[in-house]
Coordinates of C-alpha atoms in Angstrom, one line a residue:
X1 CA 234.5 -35.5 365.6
X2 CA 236.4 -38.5 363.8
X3 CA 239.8 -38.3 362.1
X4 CA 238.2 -38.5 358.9
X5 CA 235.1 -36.0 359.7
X6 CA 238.5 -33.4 360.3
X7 CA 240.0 -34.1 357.3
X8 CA 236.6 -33.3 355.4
X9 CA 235.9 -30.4 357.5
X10 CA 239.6 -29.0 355.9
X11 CA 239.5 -30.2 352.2
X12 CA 239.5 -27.5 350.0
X13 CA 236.6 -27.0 348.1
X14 CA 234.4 -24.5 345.3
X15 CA 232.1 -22.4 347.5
X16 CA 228.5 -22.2 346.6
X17 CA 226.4 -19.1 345.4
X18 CA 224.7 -17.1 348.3
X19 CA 221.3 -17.0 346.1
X20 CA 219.0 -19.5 346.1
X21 CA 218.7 -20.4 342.4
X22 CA 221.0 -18.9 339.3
X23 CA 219.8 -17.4 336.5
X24 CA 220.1 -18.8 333.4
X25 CA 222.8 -16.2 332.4
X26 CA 225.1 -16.9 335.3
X27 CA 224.7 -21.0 334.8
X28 CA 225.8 -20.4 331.1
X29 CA 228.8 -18.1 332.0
X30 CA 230.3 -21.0 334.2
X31 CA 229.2 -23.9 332.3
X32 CA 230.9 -22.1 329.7
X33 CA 234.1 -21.1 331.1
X34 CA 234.5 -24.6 332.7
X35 CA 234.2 -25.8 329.1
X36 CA 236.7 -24.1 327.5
X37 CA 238.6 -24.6 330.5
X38 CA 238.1 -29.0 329.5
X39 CA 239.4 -28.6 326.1
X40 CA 242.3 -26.1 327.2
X41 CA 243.9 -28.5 329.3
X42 CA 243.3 -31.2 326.9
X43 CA 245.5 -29.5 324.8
X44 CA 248.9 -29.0 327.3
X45 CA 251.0 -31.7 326.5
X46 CA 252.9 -33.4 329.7
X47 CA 256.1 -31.6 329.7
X48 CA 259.4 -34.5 330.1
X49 CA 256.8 -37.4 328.6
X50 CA 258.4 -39.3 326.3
X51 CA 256.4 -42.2 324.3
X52 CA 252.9 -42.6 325.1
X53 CA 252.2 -46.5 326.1
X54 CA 248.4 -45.6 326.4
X55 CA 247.0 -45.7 322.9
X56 CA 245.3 -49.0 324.0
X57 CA 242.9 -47.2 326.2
X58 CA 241.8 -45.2 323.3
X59 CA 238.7 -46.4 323.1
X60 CA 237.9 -45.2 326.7
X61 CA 239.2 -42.1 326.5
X62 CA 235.7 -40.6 325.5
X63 CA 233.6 -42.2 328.0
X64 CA 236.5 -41.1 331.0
X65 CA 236.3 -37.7 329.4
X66 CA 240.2 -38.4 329.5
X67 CA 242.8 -37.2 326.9
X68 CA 246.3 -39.4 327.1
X69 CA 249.3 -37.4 326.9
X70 CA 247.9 -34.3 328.2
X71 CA 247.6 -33.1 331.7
X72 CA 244.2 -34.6 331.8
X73 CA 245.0 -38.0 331.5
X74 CA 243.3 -39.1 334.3
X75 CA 239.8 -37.8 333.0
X76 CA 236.8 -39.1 335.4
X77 CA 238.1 -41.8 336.2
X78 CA 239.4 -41.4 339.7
X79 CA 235.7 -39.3 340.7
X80 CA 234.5 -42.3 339.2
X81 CA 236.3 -45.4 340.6
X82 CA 235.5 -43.5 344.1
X83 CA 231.9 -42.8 343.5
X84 CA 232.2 -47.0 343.1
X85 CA 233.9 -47.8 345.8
X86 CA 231.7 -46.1 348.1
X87 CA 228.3 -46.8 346.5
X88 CA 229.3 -50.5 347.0
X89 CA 230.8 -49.7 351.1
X90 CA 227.6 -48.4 351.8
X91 CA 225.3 -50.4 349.6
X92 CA 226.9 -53.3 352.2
X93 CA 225.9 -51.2 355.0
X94 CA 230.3 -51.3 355.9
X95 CA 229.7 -47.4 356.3
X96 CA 226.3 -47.4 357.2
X97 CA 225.1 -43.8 355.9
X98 CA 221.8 -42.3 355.6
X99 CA 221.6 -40.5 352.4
X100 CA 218.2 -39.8 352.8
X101 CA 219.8 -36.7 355.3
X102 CA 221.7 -33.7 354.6
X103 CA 224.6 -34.6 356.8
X104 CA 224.9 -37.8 355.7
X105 CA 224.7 -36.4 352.4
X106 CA 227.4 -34.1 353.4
X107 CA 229.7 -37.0 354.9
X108 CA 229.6 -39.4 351.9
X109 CA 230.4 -36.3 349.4
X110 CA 233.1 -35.3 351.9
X111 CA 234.5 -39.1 352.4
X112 CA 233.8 -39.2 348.2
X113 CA 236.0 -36.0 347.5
X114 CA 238.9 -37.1 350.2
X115 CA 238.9 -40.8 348.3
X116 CA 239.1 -39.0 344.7
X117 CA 242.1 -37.3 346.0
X118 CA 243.9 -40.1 346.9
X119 CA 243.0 -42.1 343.7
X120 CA 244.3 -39.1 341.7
X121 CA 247.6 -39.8 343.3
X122 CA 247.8 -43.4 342.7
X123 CA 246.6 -43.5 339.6
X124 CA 249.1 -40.7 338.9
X125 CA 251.3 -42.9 340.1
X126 CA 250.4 -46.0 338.7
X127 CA 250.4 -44.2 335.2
X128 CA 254.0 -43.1 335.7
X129 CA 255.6 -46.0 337.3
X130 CA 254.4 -48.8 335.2
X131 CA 255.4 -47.2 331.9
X132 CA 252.4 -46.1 330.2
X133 CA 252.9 -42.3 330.6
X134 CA 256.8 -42.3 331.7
X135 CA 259.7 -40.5 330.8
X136 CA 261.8 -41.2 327.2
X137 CA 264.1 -43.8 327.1
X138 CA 267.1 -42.0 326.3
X139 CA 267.0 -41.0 330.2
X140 CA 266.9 -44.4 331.8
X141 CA 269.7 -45.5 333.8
X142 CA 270.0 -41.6 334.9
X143 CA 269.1 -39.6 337.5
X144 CA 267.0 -37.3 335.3
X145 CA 264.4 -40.1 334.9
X146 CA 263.5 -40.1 338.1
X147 CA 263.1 -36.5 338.4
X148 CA 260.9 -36.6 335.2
X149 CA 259.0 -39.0 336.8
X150 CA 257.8 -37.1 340.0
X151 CA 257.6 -34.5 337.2
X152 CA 254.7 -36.2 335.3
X153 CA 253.4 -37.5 338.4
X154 CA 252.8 -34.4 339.9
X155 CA 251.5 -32.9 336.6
X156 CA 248.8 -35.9 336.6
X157 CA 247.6 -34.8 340.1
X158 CA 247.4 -31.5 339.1
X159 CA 245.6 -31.8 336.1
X160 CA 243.3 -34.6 338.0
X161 CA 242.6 -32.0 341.3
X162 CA 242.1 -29.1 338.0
X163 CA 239.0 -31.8 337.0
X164 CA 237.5 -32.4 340.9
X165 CA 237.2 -28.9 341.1
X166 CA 236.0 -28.0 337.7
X167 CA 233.2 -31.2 338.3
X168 CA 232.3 -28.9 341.5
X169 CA 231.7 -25.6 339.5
X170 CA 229.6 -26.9 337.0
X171 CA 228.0 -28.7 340.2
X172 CA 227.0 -25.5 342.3
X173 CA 227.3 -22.8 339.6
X174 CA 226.3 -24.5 336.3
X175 CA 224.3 -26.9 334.3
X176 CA 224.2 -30.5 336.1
X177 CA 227.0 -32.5 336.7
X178 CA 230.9 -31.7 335.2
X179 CA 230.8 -35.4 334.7
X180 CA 228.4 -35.4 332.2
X181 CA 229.8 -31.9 330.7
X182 CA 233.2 -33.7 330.3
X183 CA 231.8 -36.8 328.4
X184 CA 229.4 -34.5 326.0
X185 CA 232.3 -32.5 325.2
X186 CA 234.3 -35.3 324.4
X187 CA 231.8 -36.9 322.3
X188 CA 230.9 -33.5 320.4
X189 CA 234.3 -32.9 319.5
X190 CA 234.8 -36.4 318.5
X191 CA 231.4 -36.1 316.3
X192 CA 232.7 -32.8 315.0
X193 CA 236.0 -33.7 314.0
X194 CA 235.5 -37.6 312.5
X195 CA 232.8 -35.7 310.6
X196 CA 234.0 -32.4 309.3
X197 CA 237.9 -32.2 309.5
X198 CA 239.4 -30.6 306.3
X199 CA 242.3 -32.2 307.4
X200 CA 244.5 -35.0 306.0
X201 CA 243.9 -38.3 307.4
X202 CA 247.4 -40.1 308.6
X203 CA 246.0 -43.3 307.3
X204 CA 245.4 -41.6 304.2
X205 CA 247.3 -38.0 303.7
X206 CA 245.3 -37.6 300.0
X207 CA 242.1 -37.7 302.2
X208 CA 240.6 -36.0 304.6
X209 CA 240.3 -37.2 307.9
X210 CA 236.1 -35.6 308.3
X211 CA 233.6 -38.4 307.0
X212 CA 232.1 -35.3 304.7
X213 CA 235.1 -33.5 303.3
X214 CA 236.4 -37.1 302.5
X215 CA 232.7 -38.6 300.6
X216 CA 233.7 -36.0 298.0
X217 CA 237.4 -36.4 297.8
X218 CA 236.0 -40.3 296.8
X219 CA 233.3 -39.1 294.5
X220 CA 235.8 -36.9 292.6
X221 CA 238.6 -39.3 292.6
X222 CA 236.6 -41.9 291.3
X223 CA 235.9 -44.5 294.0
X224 CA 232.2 -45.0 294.9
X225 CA 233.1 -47.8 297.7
X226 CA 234.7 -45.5 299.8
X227 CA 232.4 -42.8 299.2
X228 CA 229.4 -45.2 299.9
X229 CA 231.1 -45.9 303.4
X230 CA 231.6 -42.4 304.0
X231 CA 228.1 -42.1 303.5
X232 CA 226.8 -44.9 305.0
X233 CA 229.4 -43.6 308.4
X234 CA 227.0 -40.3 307.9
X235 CA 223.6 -41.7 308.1
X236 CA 224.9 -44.4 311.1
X237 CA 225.5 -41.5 313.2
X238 CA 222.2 -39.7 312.7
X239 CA 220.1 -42.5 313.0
X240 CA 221.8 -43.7 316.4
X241 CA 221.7 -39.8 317.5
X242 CA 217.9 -39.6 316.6
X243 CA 217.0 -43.0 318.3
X244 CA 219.2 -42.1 321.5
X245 CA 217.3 -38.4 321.7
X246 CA 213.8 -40.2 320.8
X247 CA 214.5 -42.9 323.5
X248 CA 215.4 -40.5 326.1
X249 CA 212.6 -38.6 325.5
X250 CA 210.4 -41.6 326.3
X251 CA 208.5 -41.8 329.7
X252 CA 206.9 -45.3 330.7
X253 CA 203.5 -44.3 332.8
X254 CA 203.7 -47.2 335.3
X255 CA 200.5 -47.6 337.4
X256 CA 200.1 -47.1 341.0
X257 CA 197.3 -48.0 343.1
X258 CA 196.8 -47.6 346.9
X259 CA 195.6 -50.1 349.1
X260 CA 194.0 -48.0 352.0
X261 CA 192.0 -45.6 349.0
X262 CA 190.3 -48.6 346.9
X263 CA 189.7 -47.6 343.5
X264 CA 192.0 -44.5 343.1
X265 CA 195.3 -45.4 341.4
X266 CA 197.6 -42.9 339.5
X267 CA 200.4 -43.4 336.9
X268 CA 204.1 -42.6 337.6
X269 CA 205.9 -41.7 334.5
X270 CA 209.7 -42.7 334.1
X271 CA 212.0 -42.2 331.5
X272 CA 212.2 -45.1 329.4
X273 CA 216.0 -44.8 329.5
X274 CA 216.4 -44.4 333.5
X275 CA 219.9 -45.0 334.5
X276 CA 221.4 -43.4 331.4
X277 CA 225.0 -43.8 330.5
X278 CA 225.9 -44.7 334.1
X279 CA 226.1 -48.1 333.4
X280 CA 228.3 -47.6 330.7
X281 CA 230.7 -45.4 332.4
X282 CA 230.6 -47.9 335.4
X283 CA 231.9 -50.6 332.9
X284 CA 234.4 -48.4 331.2
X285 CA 236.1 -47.3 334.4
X286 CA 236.2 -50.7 335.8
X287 CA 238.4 -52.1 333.0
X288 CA 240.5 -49.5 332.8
X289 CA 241.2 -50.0 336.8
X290 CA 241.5 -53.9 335.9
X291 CA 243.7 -53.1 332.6
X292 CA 246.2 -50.8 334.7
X293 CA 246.8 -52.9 337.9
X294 CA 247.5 -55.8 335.4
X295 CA 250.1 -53.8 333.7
X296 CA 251.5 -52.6 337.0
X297 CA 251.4 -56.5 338.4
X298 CA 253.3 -57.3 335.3
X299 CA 256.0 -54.8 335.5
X300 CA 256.7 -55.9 339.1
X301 CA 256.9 -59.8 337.8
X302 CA 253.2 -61.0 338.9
X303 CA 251.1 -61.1 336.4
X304 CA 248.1 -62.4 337.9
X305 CA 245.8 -60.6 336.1
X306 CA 247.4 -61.1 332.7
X307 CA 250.1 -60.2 330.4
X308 CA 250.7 -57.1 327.5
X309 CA 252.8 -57.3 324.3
X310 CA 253.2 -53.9 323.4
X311 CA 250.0 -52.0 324.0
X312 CA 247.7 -54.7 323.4
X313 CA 246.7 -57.9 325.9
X314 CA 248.1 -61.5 325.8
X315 CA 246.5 -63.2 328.3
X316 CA 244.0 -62.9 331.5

């Protein structure tokens, strides 16, 4: 047995149910629980952070099922970034594993889990050290900053190990993947919250911040061009949801025929929208790898990969 076979052999990881197949009951209960476990930690703030240099990965935050300034500030990303790294070893035959087997199955998932851990660490890392999650500025120049930093540091393993193993629950004892349960919840809450929140709008306290709540506000204050964009925000977001459900309800029949059996064919059916949001979350997590080792680069005075002002990009 190799070094890293061991190390796999020892990982800790979420044992699987004895039964063969779950009721629907028992899949709901943990799919369940692991949800409300998601949006529980997306609530617990980073205890010593001070101001939050990550607001220009806001726009990624959904599709890495990540929430910045919380202890889930990694999101996906490092499961991600791993599951890339290793698709692309062993798409170039550097590993050389058969998939198509259980224990080669078993090995990649292993080598996949063991190269998520230590992604979670650097990225941890990464996050800390180069300033985008780091301590306030009123400590710099002592020796509590450093302390804080190991502090947050540790806290971003934590709550990126807390994800791993939720993704694993949700894997053996729930619904599909925890990937996809992550980005659904994210999106839903989004949905729910640009759309009905009763609450004031920081761009606009005399508004709220829901699309709904706010078309009225306009229509009784007066101002049909706002309420019209409210409105037309609305109807956006149901036609997008009812083409994306329509579309991945689609199946494409492509024909088959054989050529030892002339004259008997069949027709395969595929769903018109095959890979999904994989693509997408490939791309996201890519730029946000890209975006952060040119941020670390600049910080230690090579920036190779380009500059930041602020929060937002110069150059590369």
């Amino acid at each position: 047995m190799s070094v890293i076979d061991s190390i796999i052999e020892n990982l800790p990881e979420v044992s699987g149910p004895t039964q063969k197949k779950l009721s629907f009951k028992e899949k709901l209960k943990w799919t369940g629980i692991v949800l409300v476990l998601f949006f529980i930690l997306g609530m617990i703030p980073l205890f010593g952070l001070g101001q939050n240099a990550l607001t220009q990965f806001e726009y990624l935050s959904t599709v890495l099922a990540a929430k910045f300034g919380s202890i889930i500030s990694l999101g996906i990303g490092p499961i991600v970034t791993a599951s890339i790294i290793l698709q692309l070893l062993n798409g170039a035959s550097i590993l050389k594993m058969d998939l198509t087997t259980h224990e080669g199955k078993k090995r990649f998932q292993g080598i996949q889990k063991m190269l998520s851990i230590v992604i979670i660490l650097v990225e941890a890392a990464i996050y800390v050290f180069m300033g985008g999650l780091a301590p306030a500025a009123d400590f710099i120049g002592t020796s509590a900053y450093m302390q804080l930093q190991l502090i947050l540091v540790f806290q971003l393993f934590l709550g990126g190990m807390l994800i791993l193993f939720m993704d694993e629950v949700v894997s053996k004892w729930g619904f599909g993947s925890g990937i996809s349960l992550f980005i659904a919840a994210g999106v839903s809450q989004s949905i729910f919250i640009r759309a009905l929140s009763p609450l004031s709008s920081t761009l606009n306290p005399d508004f709220a911040t829901g699309a709904i709540p706010a078309l009225f506000q306009f229509l009784a204050a007066g101002d049909p061009v706002n309420a019209g964009l409210m409105a037309a925000a609305v109807i956006a977001t149901i036609i997008v949801f009812a083409i994306a459900v329509y579309a991945q309800a689609m199946k494409i029949e492509i024909p088959l025929s054989f050529g030892r059996v002339r004259g008997y064919g069949i027709r395969w059916p595929l769903s018109f929208i095959y890979t999904g949001v994989i693509p997408v979350i490939l791309v996201s997590a890519l730029m946000a790898n890209v975006q952060l080792w040119a941020r670390l680069l600049q910080n230690w005075g090579h920036p190779i990969l380009g500059t930041f002002v602020g929060n937002s990009p110069n150059s590369g």
